[in-house]
Short mmCIF file of C-alpha atoms in Angstrom, two decimals:
data_model
loop_
_atom_site.label_atom_id
_atom_site.label_comp_id
_atom_site.label_asym_id
_atom_site.label_seq_id
_atom_site.Cartn_x
_atom_site.Cartn_y
_atom_site.Cartn_z
CA MET A 1 63.28 -145.39 22.86
CA PRO A 2 61.05 -143.73 20.27
CA ARG A 3 58.62 -141.22 21.21
CA PRO A 4 55.05 -141.94 21.95
CA SER A 5 52.84 -142.44 18.99
CA ILE A 6 52.47 -138.88 17.34
CA LEU A 7 48.73 -137.86 15.65
CA ASN A 8 49.04 -137.77 12.12
CA SER A 9 47.37 -135.03 10.28
CA VAL A 10 44.23 -136.72 9.32
CA GLU A 11 43.72 -137.59 13.08
CA ARG A 12 44.70 -133.90 14.24
CA LYS A 13 41.83 -132.65 11.62
CA PHE A 14 39.34 -135.41 13.30
CA ILE A 15 39.95 -133.98 16.70
CA LEU A 16 39.22 -130.11 15.21
CA PHE A 17 36.17 -131.13 13.41
CA VAL A 18 34.56 -133.34 16.65
CA GLY A 19 35.39 -129.99 18.69
CA ASP A 20 33.91 -127.55 16.07
CA LEU A 21 30.80 -129.83 15.37
CA ILE A 22 29.96 -130.15 19.48
CA ILE A 23 30.05 -126.13 19.11
CA ILE A 24 27.95 -126.06 15.84
CA LEU A 25 25.36 -128.69 17.07
CA ALA A 26 24.82 -127.07 20.57
CA SER A 27 24.54 -123.42 18.83
CA LEU A 28 22.07 -124.88 16.72
CA ASN A 29 20.14 -126.26 19.89
CA VAL A 30 20.04 -123.09 21.15
CA LEU A 31 18.84 -121.35 18.11
CA VAL A 32 15.91 -123.70 17.40
CA ASN A 33 14.71 -124.39 21.14
CA ASN A 34 15.59 -121.13 22.40
CA ALA A 35 15.82 -118.25 19.92
CA ILE A 36 12.91 -118.93 17.32
CA ASP A 37 9.46 -118.32 18.80
CA ALA A 38 7.90 -121.36 19.88
CA LYS A 39 4.53 -121.02 17.66
CA TYR A 40 7.02 -121.20 14.66
CA ILE A 41 8.57 -124.33 15.69
CA LEU A 42 7.77 -127.98 14.27
CA MET A 43 9.65 -131.07 14.20
CA GLY A 44 10.02 -130.97 10.66
CA ILE A 45 11.89 -127.35 10.86
CA LYS A 46 14.09 -128.49 13.53
CA VAL A 47 15.18 -131.35 11.26
CA ILE A 48 15.27 -129.10 8.18
CA VAL A 49 17.47 -126.16 10.32
CA PHE A 50 19.99 -128.75 11.77
CA SER A 51 20.41 -129.99 8.59
CA PHE A 52 21.13 -126.78 6.47
CA GLY A 53 23.18 -125.50 9.28
CA ILE A 54 25.43 -128.29 9.14
CA THR A 55 25.45 -128.65 5.48
CA SER A 56 26.47 -125.07 5.15
CA TYR A 57 29.06 -125.20 7.96
CA LEU A 58 30.74 -128.13 5.98
CA VAL A 59 30.46 -126.53 2.50
CA LEU A 60 32.02 -123.42 3.82
CA ALA A 61 34.55 -124.97 6.11
CA TYR A 62 35.87 -126.79 2.61
CA ILE A 63 35.44 -124.05 0.39
CA LEU A 64 37.66 -121.93 2.47
CA GLU A 65 39.98 -124.00 3.61
CA PHE A 66 39.00 -124.22 7.12
CA TYR A 67 40.96 -127.62 8.11
CA ASN A 68 44.38 -126.57 6.46
CA LEU A 69 46.47 -127.43 9.57
CA GLU A 70 49.09 -124.99 8.35
CA LYS A 71 46.41 -122.17 8.74
CA VAL A 72 45.09 -123.66 12.38
CA SER A 73 48.97 -123.72 13.43
CA ASN A 74 49.29 -119.98 12.60
CA ARG A 75 48.90 -118.00 15.88
CA LYS A 76 48.18 -114.65 14.23
CA LYS A 77 45.61 -115.97 11.82
CA VAL A 78 43.70 -118.94 13.56
CA PHE A 79 41.31 -116.73 15.40
CA SER A 80 40.36 -114.30 12.90
CA GLN A 81 39.67 -116.90 10.39
CA SER A 82 37.61 -118.80 12.55
CA LEU A 83 35.52 -115.48 13.32
CA TYR A 84 35.33 -115.03 9.59
CA ILE A 85 34.41 -118.26 8.41
CA SER A 86 31.84 -119.06 11.39
CA GLY A 87 30.45 -115.67 11.25
CA LEU A 88 29.36 -116.62 7.49
CA TYR A 89 28.01 -119.94 8.71
CA VAL A 90 25.64 -117.99 11.80
CA LEU A 91 24.77 -115.35 9.10
CA ALA A 92 23.64 -118.14 6.47
CA VAL A 93 21.55 -120.04 9.02
CA PHE A 94 19.87 -116.51 9.98
CA LEU A 95 18.94 -115.51 6.49
CA PHE A 96 17.58 -118.97 5.49
CA LEU A 97 15.49 -118.89 8.37
CA VAL A 98 14.03 -115.18 7.87
CA ILE A 99 14.03 -116.05 3.87
CA VAL A 100 12.53 -119.24 3.90
CA TYR A 101 10.14 -119.36 6.98
CA ASP A 102 9.63 -115.42 7.75
CA VAL A 103 10.14 -116.53 11.36
CA SER A 104 10.27 -114.25 14.71
CA PHE A 105 13.04 -114.57 17.48
CA TRP A 106 13.67 -113.76 20.68
CA ARG A 107 16.33 -111.43 20.75
CA MET A 108 19.00 -112.32 23.62
CA PRO A 109 19.25 -116.25 22.44
CA LEU A 110 19.53 -114.87 18.82
CA LEU A 111 22.46 -112.52 19.64
CA TYR A 112 24.05 -116.01 21.98
CA PHE A 113 23.82 -117.70 18.50
CA LEU A 114 25.24 -114.78 16.21
CA VAL A 115 27.80 -113.78 18.44
CA LEU A 116 28.67 -116.43 20.74
CA THR A 117 28.98 -119.18 18.20
CA PRO A 118 32.12 -117.58 16.11
CA ILE A 119 33.73 -116.63 19.55
CA GLU A 120 33.57 -120.08 20.79
CA ILE A 121 34.96 -121.56 17.71
CA GLY A 122 37.80 -119.15 17.55
CA LEU A 123 38.70 -119.94 21.31
CA TRP A 124 38.29 -123.78 20.77
CA ARG A 125 40.70 -123.12 17.57
CA LEU A 126 43.27 -121.30 19.63
CA PHE A 127 43.35 -124.02 22.40
CA PHE A 128 43.54 -126.66 19.74
CA ARG A 129 46.66 -124.61 18.03
CA ASN A 130 48.34 -124.37 21.72
CA ILE A 131 47.72 -127.79 22.87
CA PHE A 132 49.46 -128.92 19.32
CA SER A 133 52.47 -126.70 19.95
CA VAL A 134 53.34 -128.40 22.84
CA ILE A 135 52.50 -131.96 21.80
CA PRO A 136 55.26 -132.80 19.08
CA VAL A 137 53.00 -133.28 15.80
CA THR A 138 56.19 -133.65 13.31
CA LYS A 139 57.44 -136.88 13.12
CA ASN A 140 61.19 -137.82 12.70
CA VAL A 141 61.89 -139.55 9.33
CA LEU A 142 64.17 -142.17 8.28
CA TYR A 143 64.76 -141.91 4.76
CA ILE A 144 66.30 -145.02 2.86
CA TYR A 145 67.12 -144.97 -0.78
CA ASP A 146 69.40 -146.84 -3.09
CA GLY A 147 71.95 -145.74 -5.93
CA HIS A 148 69.00 -145.29 -8.51
CA ALA A 149 67.69 -142.53 -6.16
CA MET A 150 71.11 -141.09 -5.46
CA GLY A 151 70.67 -138.25 -7.65
CA THR A 152 67.32 -136.84 -6.13
CA VAL A 153 68.30 -137.50 -2.86
CA LYS A 154 68.01 -133.68 -2.12
CA ASP A 155 65.15 -133.13 -3.62
CA ASP A 156 63.57 -135.85 -2.09
CA ILE A 157 64.54 -134.66 1.34
CA GLY A 158 63.09 -131.03 0.62
CA LEU A 159 59.69 -132.72 -0.20
CA ILE A 160 59.55 -134.93 2.78
CA ASN A 161 60.19 -131.84 5.01
CA GLY A 162 57.86 -129.71 3.17
CA ASP A 163 59.55 -126.71 1.11
CA GLU A 164 56.11 -125.67 -0.51
CA MET A 165 53.98 -126.62 2.51
CA LYS A 166 54.00 -128.16 6.04
CA THR A 167 54.30 -131.93 5.73
CA PHE A 168 54.89 -132.71 9.48
CA TYR A 169 57.75 -134.76 8.28
CA LYS A 170 61.50 -133.94 9.22
CA VAL A 171 64.39 -136.15 7.71
CA LYS A 172 66.51 -136.80 10.67
CA LEU A 173 68.42 -139.72 9.22
CA THR A 174 69.18 -140.94 5.56
CA TYR A 175 70.30 -144.83 4.85
CA PRO A 176 71.94 -145.14 1.59
CA LEU A 177 71.46 -149.02 1.01
CA ASP A 178 74.50 -149.24 -1.05
CA ASP A 179 76.85 -148.87 1.94
CA ALA A 180 76.78 -152.20 3.31
CA ASN A 181 78.80 -150.62 6.63
CA TYR A 182 76.30 -147.92 7.24
CA PHE A 183 73.77 -150.27 9.00
CA THR A 184 76.34 -150.93 11.64
CA LYS A 185 77.57 -147.53 12.75
CA PRO A 186 77.11 -146.85 16.46
CA SER A 187 75.72 -143.36 15.57
CA PHE A 188 73.10 -144.92 13.19
CA ILE A 189 71.70 -147.54 15.90
CA SER A 190 71.23 -144.86 18.57
CA ALA A 191 69.40 -142.63 16.04
CA ALA A 192 67.35 -144.98 14.60
CA ASP A 193 65.87 -145.35 17.96
CA LYS A 194 64.40 -141.96 18.00
CA ILE A 195 62.63 -142.41 14.40
CA ASP A 196 58.79 -142.05 13.93
CA ALA A 197 58.42 -142.85 10.19
CA TYR A 198 60.34 -144.72 7.71
CA ILE A 199 60.31 -143.45 4.11
CA ILE A 200 61.61 -145.91 1.39
CA ASN A 201 62.54 -145.06 -2.15
CA LEU A 202 64.16 -148.32 -3.54
CA ARG A 203 64.13 -149.96 -7.21
CA SER A 204 63.65 -153.44 -5.56
CA TYR A 205 62.03 -154.27 -2.34
CA ASP A 206 63.00 -158.35 -2.92
CA ASP A 207 66.54 -158.09 -1.85
CA LEU A 208 66.73 -155.94 1.42
CA PRO A 209 69.61 -156.69 3.85
CA LYS A 210 68.48 -158.89 6.70
CA ASP A 211 69.29 -156.36 9.41
CA LEU A 212 66.94 -153.96 7.59
CA GLU A 213 64.24 -156.26 7.47
CA LYS A 214 64.50 -156.88 10.97
CA MET A 215 64.43 -153.17 11.93
CA LEU A 216 61.36 -152.37 9.73
CA LEU A 217 59.45 -155.34 11.03
CA ARG A 218 60.10 -154.16 14.51
CA ALA A 219 59.19 -150.57 13.44
CA ILE A 220 55.67 -151.73 12.11
CA LEU A 221 54.94 -154.17 15.18
CA LEU A 222 55.66 -151.00 17.53
CA GLY A 223 53.13 -148.85 15.28
CA ARG A 224 55.48 -146.93 13.29
CA GLU A 225 55.04 -145.52 9.86
CA VAL A 226 56.38 -147.55 7.20
CA VAL A 227 55.91 -146.28 3.79
CA THR A 228 57.02 -146.03 0.45
CA PHE A 229 58.30 -142.49 -1.44
CA THR A 230 55.33 -142.84 -3.88
CA SER A 231 52.87 -143.65 -1.20
CA PHE A 232 54.12 -140.88 0.98
CA TYR A 233 54.09 -138.40 -1.98
CA GLU A 234 50.64 -139.26 -3.00
CA ASN A 235 48.96 -139.11 0.57
CA THR A 236 51.01 -135.75 1.31
CA TYR A 237 50.71 -133.90 -1.84
CA GLU A 238 47.31 -136.11 -3.62
CA ALA A 239 49.60 -136.25 -6.59
CA LEU A 240 51.54 -138.88 -8.22
CA PRO A 241 55.44 -138.41 -8.45
CA ILE A 242 56.52 -138.87 -12.10
CA ARG A 243 60.29 -138.30 -12.33
CA SER A 244 62.94 -140.59 -10.78
CA ARG A 245 60.64 -142.54 -8.80
CA ASN A 246 61.32 -146.16 -8.61
CA ASP A 247 57.71 -147.40 -7.96
CA SER A 248 56.10 -144.70 -10.06
CA PHE A 249 55.33 -146.71 -13.32
CA TYR A 250 53.45 -149.41 -11.00
CA GLU A 251 51.20 -146.79 -9.96
CA ILE A 252 50.68 -145.38 -13.74
CA LEU A 253 50.12 -148.98 -14.94
CA GLN A 254 47.29 -149.01 -12.47
CA LEU A 255 45.45 -146.40 -14.02
CA ARG A 256 43.85 -148.85 -16.48
CA ASN A 257 42.74 -151.29 -14.13
CA ARG A 258 39.91 -149.69 -12.56
CA LYS A 259 36.64 -151.11 -12.17
CA ILE A 260 33.86 -149.67 -14.46
CA ARG A 261 32.10 -147.27 -12.07
CA TYR A 262 28.46 -146.69 -13.71
CA LEU A 263 27.37 -144.31 -10.74
CA GLY A 264 30.59 -142.47 -11.74
CA ARG A 265 29.58 -142.27 -15.10
CA ILE A 266 25.95 -141.24 -14.27
CA PHE A 267 27.61 -138.40 -11.90
CA THR A 268 29.85 -137.06 -14.81
CA PHE A 269 26.92 -137.10 -17.54
CA SER A 270 24.63 -135.11 -15.29
CA VAL A 271 27.28 -132.72 -14.30
CA ASN A 272 27.89 -131.82 -17.77
CA PHE A 273 24.11 -131.86 -18.52
CA ILE A 274 23.22 -129.50 -15.76
CA LEU A 275 26.20 -127.22 -15.94
CA SER A 276 25.77 -127.04 -19.66
CA ILE A 277 22.53 -125.54 -19.29
CA VAL A 278 23.51 -123.07 -16.53
CA VAL A 279 26.92 -122.01 -18.25
CA GLY A 280 25.40 -122.07 -21.41
CA PHE A 281 22.89 -119.26 -20.30
CA ILE A 282 25.72 -117.44 -18.95
CA CYS A 283 27.82 -117.52 -21.86
CA VAL A 284 24.80 -116.22 -24.18
CA PHE A 285 24.27 -113.41 -21.65
CA CYS A 286 28.18 -112.29 -21.50
CA ILE A 287 28.55 -112.42 -25.47
CA PRO A 288 27.19 -109.32 -26.45
CA ILE A 289 28.70 -107.40 -23.18
CA VAL A 290 31.65 -108.55 -24.12
CA TRP A 291 31.47 -107.85 -27.86
CA PHE A 292 30.50 -104.06 -26.93
CA LEU A 293 33.23 -103.41 -24.56
CA ASN A 294 35.82 -105.30 -27.07
CA LEU A 295 34.93 -102.26 -29.31
CA PHE A 296 36.46 -100.01 -26.91
CA PHE A 297 39.22 -101.90 -24.74
CA ASN A 298 40.05 -105.04 -26.84
CA LYS A 299 39.54 -104.20 -30.70
CA GLY A 300 39.68 -107.56 -32.72
CA PRO A 301 37.74 -110.77 -32.81
CA LEU A 302 35.36 -111.81 -30.15
CA PHE A 303 36.33 -115.21 -30.16
CA TYR A 304 39.90 -116.97 -30.66
CA THR A 305 40.22 -120.87 -31.59
CA GLN A 306 42.98 -123.11 -31.20
CA LYS A 307 43.50 -126.80 -31.29
CA ARG A 308 44.11 -129.01 -28.19
CA VAL A 309 44.75 -132.51 -27.59
CA GLY A 310 42.04 -134.50 -26.43
CA LEU A 311 40.93 -138.05 -25.68
CA HIS A 312 43.51 -140.70 -27.07
CA GLY A 313 45.67 -137.86 -28.48
CA LYS A 314 42.99 -136.76 -31.08
CA GLU A 315 43.25 -133.05 -31.67
CA PHE A 316 39.89 -130.76 -31.26
CA LYS A 317 39.14 -127.14 -31.64
CA ILE A 318 38.59 -125.20 -28.34
CA TYR A 319 36.82 -121.64 -27.93
CA LYS A 320 37.28 -118.96 -25.70
CA PHE A 321 36.90 -114.88 -25.72
CA ARG A 322 40.09 -113.44 -26.76
CA SER A 323 42.06 -112.14 -24.10
CA MET A 324 45.13 -111.24 -26.03
CA VAL A 325 46.40 -108.89 -28.61
CA VAL A 326 45.94 -110.06 -32.11
CA ASP A 327 48.58 -112.37 -33.30
CA ALA A 328 50.08 -112.54 -29.94
CA GLU A 329 52.18 -115.84 -31.20
CA LYS A 330 53.67 -114.05 -34.35
CA SER A 331 56.88 -114.99 -33.02
CA GLY A 332 55.78 -118.64 -32.07
CA ALA A 333 53.79 -120.66 -29.48
CA ALA A 334 54.46 -119.65 -25.84
CA MET A 335 52.57 -120.36 -22.57
CA ALA A 336 50.47 -117.71 -20.93
CA LYS A 337 52.29 -116.28 -17.75
CA ALA A 338 51.63 -113.88 -14.90
CA ASN A 339 52.07 -110.01 -16.27
CA ASP A 340 51.80 -111.18 -19.86
CA ALA A 341 52.35 -108.14 -21.90
CA ARG A 342 50.15 -109.98 -24.56
CA ILE A 343 47.09 -109.85 -22.49
CA THR A 344 45.03 -106.87 -23.07
CA PRO A 345 43.83 -104.59 -19.91
CA PHE A 346 40.36 -105.95 -20.80
CA GLY A 347 41.49 -109.21 -21.14
CA LYS A 348 43.07 -109.44 -17.54
CA ILE A 349 39.71 -108.62 -16.55
CA LEU A 350 37.91 -111.71 -18.33
CA ARG A 351 40.94 -113.83 -17.12
CA LEU A 352 40.46 -112.65 -13.74
CA PHE A 353 36.69 -114.11 -13.62
CA ARG A 354 37.37 -116.83 -15.62
CA ILE A 355 34.88 -115.43 -18.44
CA ASP A 356 37.28 -115.91 -21.35
CA GLU A 357 36.89 -119.74 -20.61
CA LEU A 358 32.75 -119.83 -21.04
CA PRO A 359 32.87 -120.24 -24.68
CA GLN A 360 34.56 -123.92 -23.91
CA ILE A 361 31.00 -125.17 -23.30
CA ILE A 362 30.67 -125.19 -27.07
CA SER A 363 33.68 -128.13 -26.99
CA ILE A 364 31.25 -129.77 -24.17
CA ILE A 365 28.32 -129.76 -26.26
CA ASN A 366 30.49 -131.04 -29.18
CA GLY A 367 31.56 -134.03 -26.83
CA ASP A 368 35.07 -132.97 -27.25
CA MET A 369 35.54 -132.17 -23.32
CA GLN A 370 33.64 -132.30 -19.96
CA PHE A 371 33.56 -130.10 -17.16
CA ILE A 372 35.95 -131.94 -14.79
CA GLY A 373 39.28 -133.52 -16.17
CA PRO A 374 43.13 -132.88 -17.33
CA ARG A 375 43.35 -129.38 -19.13
CA PRO A 376 43.93 -129.92 -22.66
CA GLU A 377 47.31 -128.71 -24.04
CA ARG A 378 48.45 -127.93 -27.58
CA LYS A 379 50.13 -130.58 -29.50
CA VAL A 380 53.68 -128.78 -29.62
CA PHE A 381 53.48 -128.42 -25.97
CA VAL A 382 52.44 -132.18 -25.72
CA ASP A 383 55.16 -133.48 -28.45
CA GLN A 384 57.74 -131.40 -25.96
CA LEU A 385 56.45 -133.05 -22.87
CA ASN A 386 56.51 -136.70 -24.47
CA GLU A 387 60.04 -136.32 -24.94
CA MET A 388 60.88 -135.22 -21.60
CA ILE A 389 58.28 -137.84 -20.03
CA PRO A 390 57.30 -141.08 -21.83
CA TYR A 391 54.08 -141.74 -19.92
CA TYR A 392 52.99 -138.01 -20.43
CA GLY A 393 50.62 -139.00 -22.99
CA VAL A 394 48.34 -141.16 -20.11
CA ARG A 395 46.52 -138.00 -19.22
CA HIS A 396 44.76 -138.37 -22.30
CA LEU A 397 42.95 -141.62 -21.09
CA ILE A 398 40.11 -139.55 -20.22
CA LYS A 399 38.57 -136.57 -21.89
CA PRO A 400 39.95 -132.75 -21.33
CA GLY A 401 38.12 -130.42 -18.75
CA ILE A 402 37.58 -126.88 -18.05
CA THR A 403 38.55 -127.61 -14.49
CA GLY A 404 40.09 -130.42 -13.10
CA TRP A 405 42.34 -131.62 -10.02
CA ALA A 406 45.47 -129.81 -11.48
CA GLN A 407 44.04 -126.61 -11.86
CA VAL A 408 42.70 -126.27 -8.34
CA LYS A 409 45.58 -127.74 -6.65
CA TYR A 410 48.77 -125.86 -8.44
CA LYS A 411 48.94 -122.25 -9.90
CA TYR A 412 48.64 -121.61 -13.59
CA GLY A 413 50.98 -123.34 -15.52
CA GLU A 414 53.69 -120.84 -17.05
CA ASN A 415 56.26 -123.02 -18.76
CA LEU A 416 56.97 -127.08 -19.35
CA GLU A 417 58.36 -127.58 -15.72
CA ASP A 418 54.81 -126.33 -14.19
CA SER A 419 52.93 -128.86 -17.06
CA ILE A 420 55.11 -131.66 -15.65
CA ARG A 421 54.01 -130.60 -11.88
CA LYS A 422 50.49 -130.81 -12.96
CA LEU A 423 50.69 -133.98 -14.81
CA GLU A 424 51.27 -135.42 -11.20
CA TYR A 425 47.86 -134.09 -10.37
CA ASP A 426 46.29 -135.33 -13.22
CA LEU A 427 47.66 -138.91 -12.85
CA TYR A 428 46.45 -138.66 -9.35
CA TYR A 429 42.90 -137.66 -10.59
CA ILE A 430 42.87 -140.40 -12.99
CA LYS A 431 44.08 -143.15 -10.56
CA ASN A 432 41.39 -141.82 -7.81
CA LYS A 433 38.78 -140.47 -10.04
CA SER A 434 35.46 -140.82 -7.72
CA ILE A 435 32.19 -138.66 -7.29
CA THR A 436 33.94 -137.27 -3.73
CA LEU A 437 36.95 -136.38 -5.85
CA ASP A 438 34.42 -134.48 -8.47
CA PHE A 439 32.65 -132.93 -5.76
CA ARG A 440 35.82 -131.43 -4.04
CA ILE A 441 36.98 -129.97 -7.46
CA LEU A 442 33.89 -128.27 -8.27
CA PHE A 443 33.70 -126.42 -4.86
CA LYS A 444 37.67 -125.46 -5.24
CA THR A 445 36.65 -124.06 -8.54
CA VAL A 446 33.96 -122.07 -6.71
CA THR A 447 36.91 -120.70 -4.58
CA THR A 448 39.16 -120.09 -7.23
CA VAL A 449 36.29 -117.78 -9.06
CA LEU A 450 35.29 -116.34 -6.46
CA PHE A 451 38.91 -115.41 -5.05
CA SER A 452 40.49 -114.87 -8.36
CA ARG A 453 43.23 -117.58 -7.98
CA GLY A 454 45.65 -118.01 -11.05
CA VAL A 455 46.68 -115.73 -13.80
#
């Protein structure tokens, strides 16, 4: 018989979050009702402190990936990470009260809030980690495929098992649909009883063998997970598989069938407008500084311009602070990569803190770009990728952006293979575009800049 129902990653994150939230609310209660001098406490202040406390915790937790189950399952890091992030949270709340309300505190209750809150969260997460080291968390998978997916079976199994990240799935059994006798083998029938999830990668779902239909229906009735490979990939990696996937083209067709979302358009306009003002001021402030330092460490033009492919495949000019040597592409077009010899020492600093990207605000003001969207590529690379992937141009359904889902989820693209992987994230964004997803991208971008991730 199959094992008892295993909690999926969303359910485990929810349990972890509920435990954290109980501790956060209890600590805020101690702060408001015991630590702050009674003469400063009004109902309005209580509501504001609770609201700020919960909001600041959620923001820090998201930016610093507090609910990344891979990190939570790491015995060496789970406690130290908990102390670090919850320590930032209590410090933020404390500084907020001091700066905004200038309140006075009772020392011991304040000490409980500042010291015990991080320790309690750390102990809770250590307990959570140990519980799930005993309770089974990885689902045994039966991978069902046909002849069309035969050439990618090894890669597919690697993606299901999680070569790059923990997926909490493990392929224990494969079923090649073209082998009519495979299903009746005693060893297969015995092993199938221990399966928790069924992942199916077929060209057509219309002509399934009757025995397989009955097995899948029984699995569904027993509460087992039965999904297509594309659905598994999208839910796990938050990207759309685009090569050798039998139902991928169907997913691509959905990109044009979204309802008009006026609220989303208003949000996009607001983000572009507000950030254009903020980034514009920062860019103007940086221009004389970068120009002056260029005289000594990066001799040559201040800016460089390049044509990129934008909305509906039309080319436009992009502007950046120059970070490479002059005539960096005299030998032909080439993508930037880690430790690229063409990047000057000062250019590395510009790239490290994304300062070189600031002049792209000009393209946003011109209406060629927006803040959130697929990264614009050069036509020479777009043409090559169109040859490799017939529907690469689908990413040009929306305006390109300075930041985007592919930029915050995947490393800096160094070659065409990386561009193909990033396309999976771009298509996922286009299909699932929403205000919530845009907020996630903005928060992740903050993390990328603060921690200097990428090239």
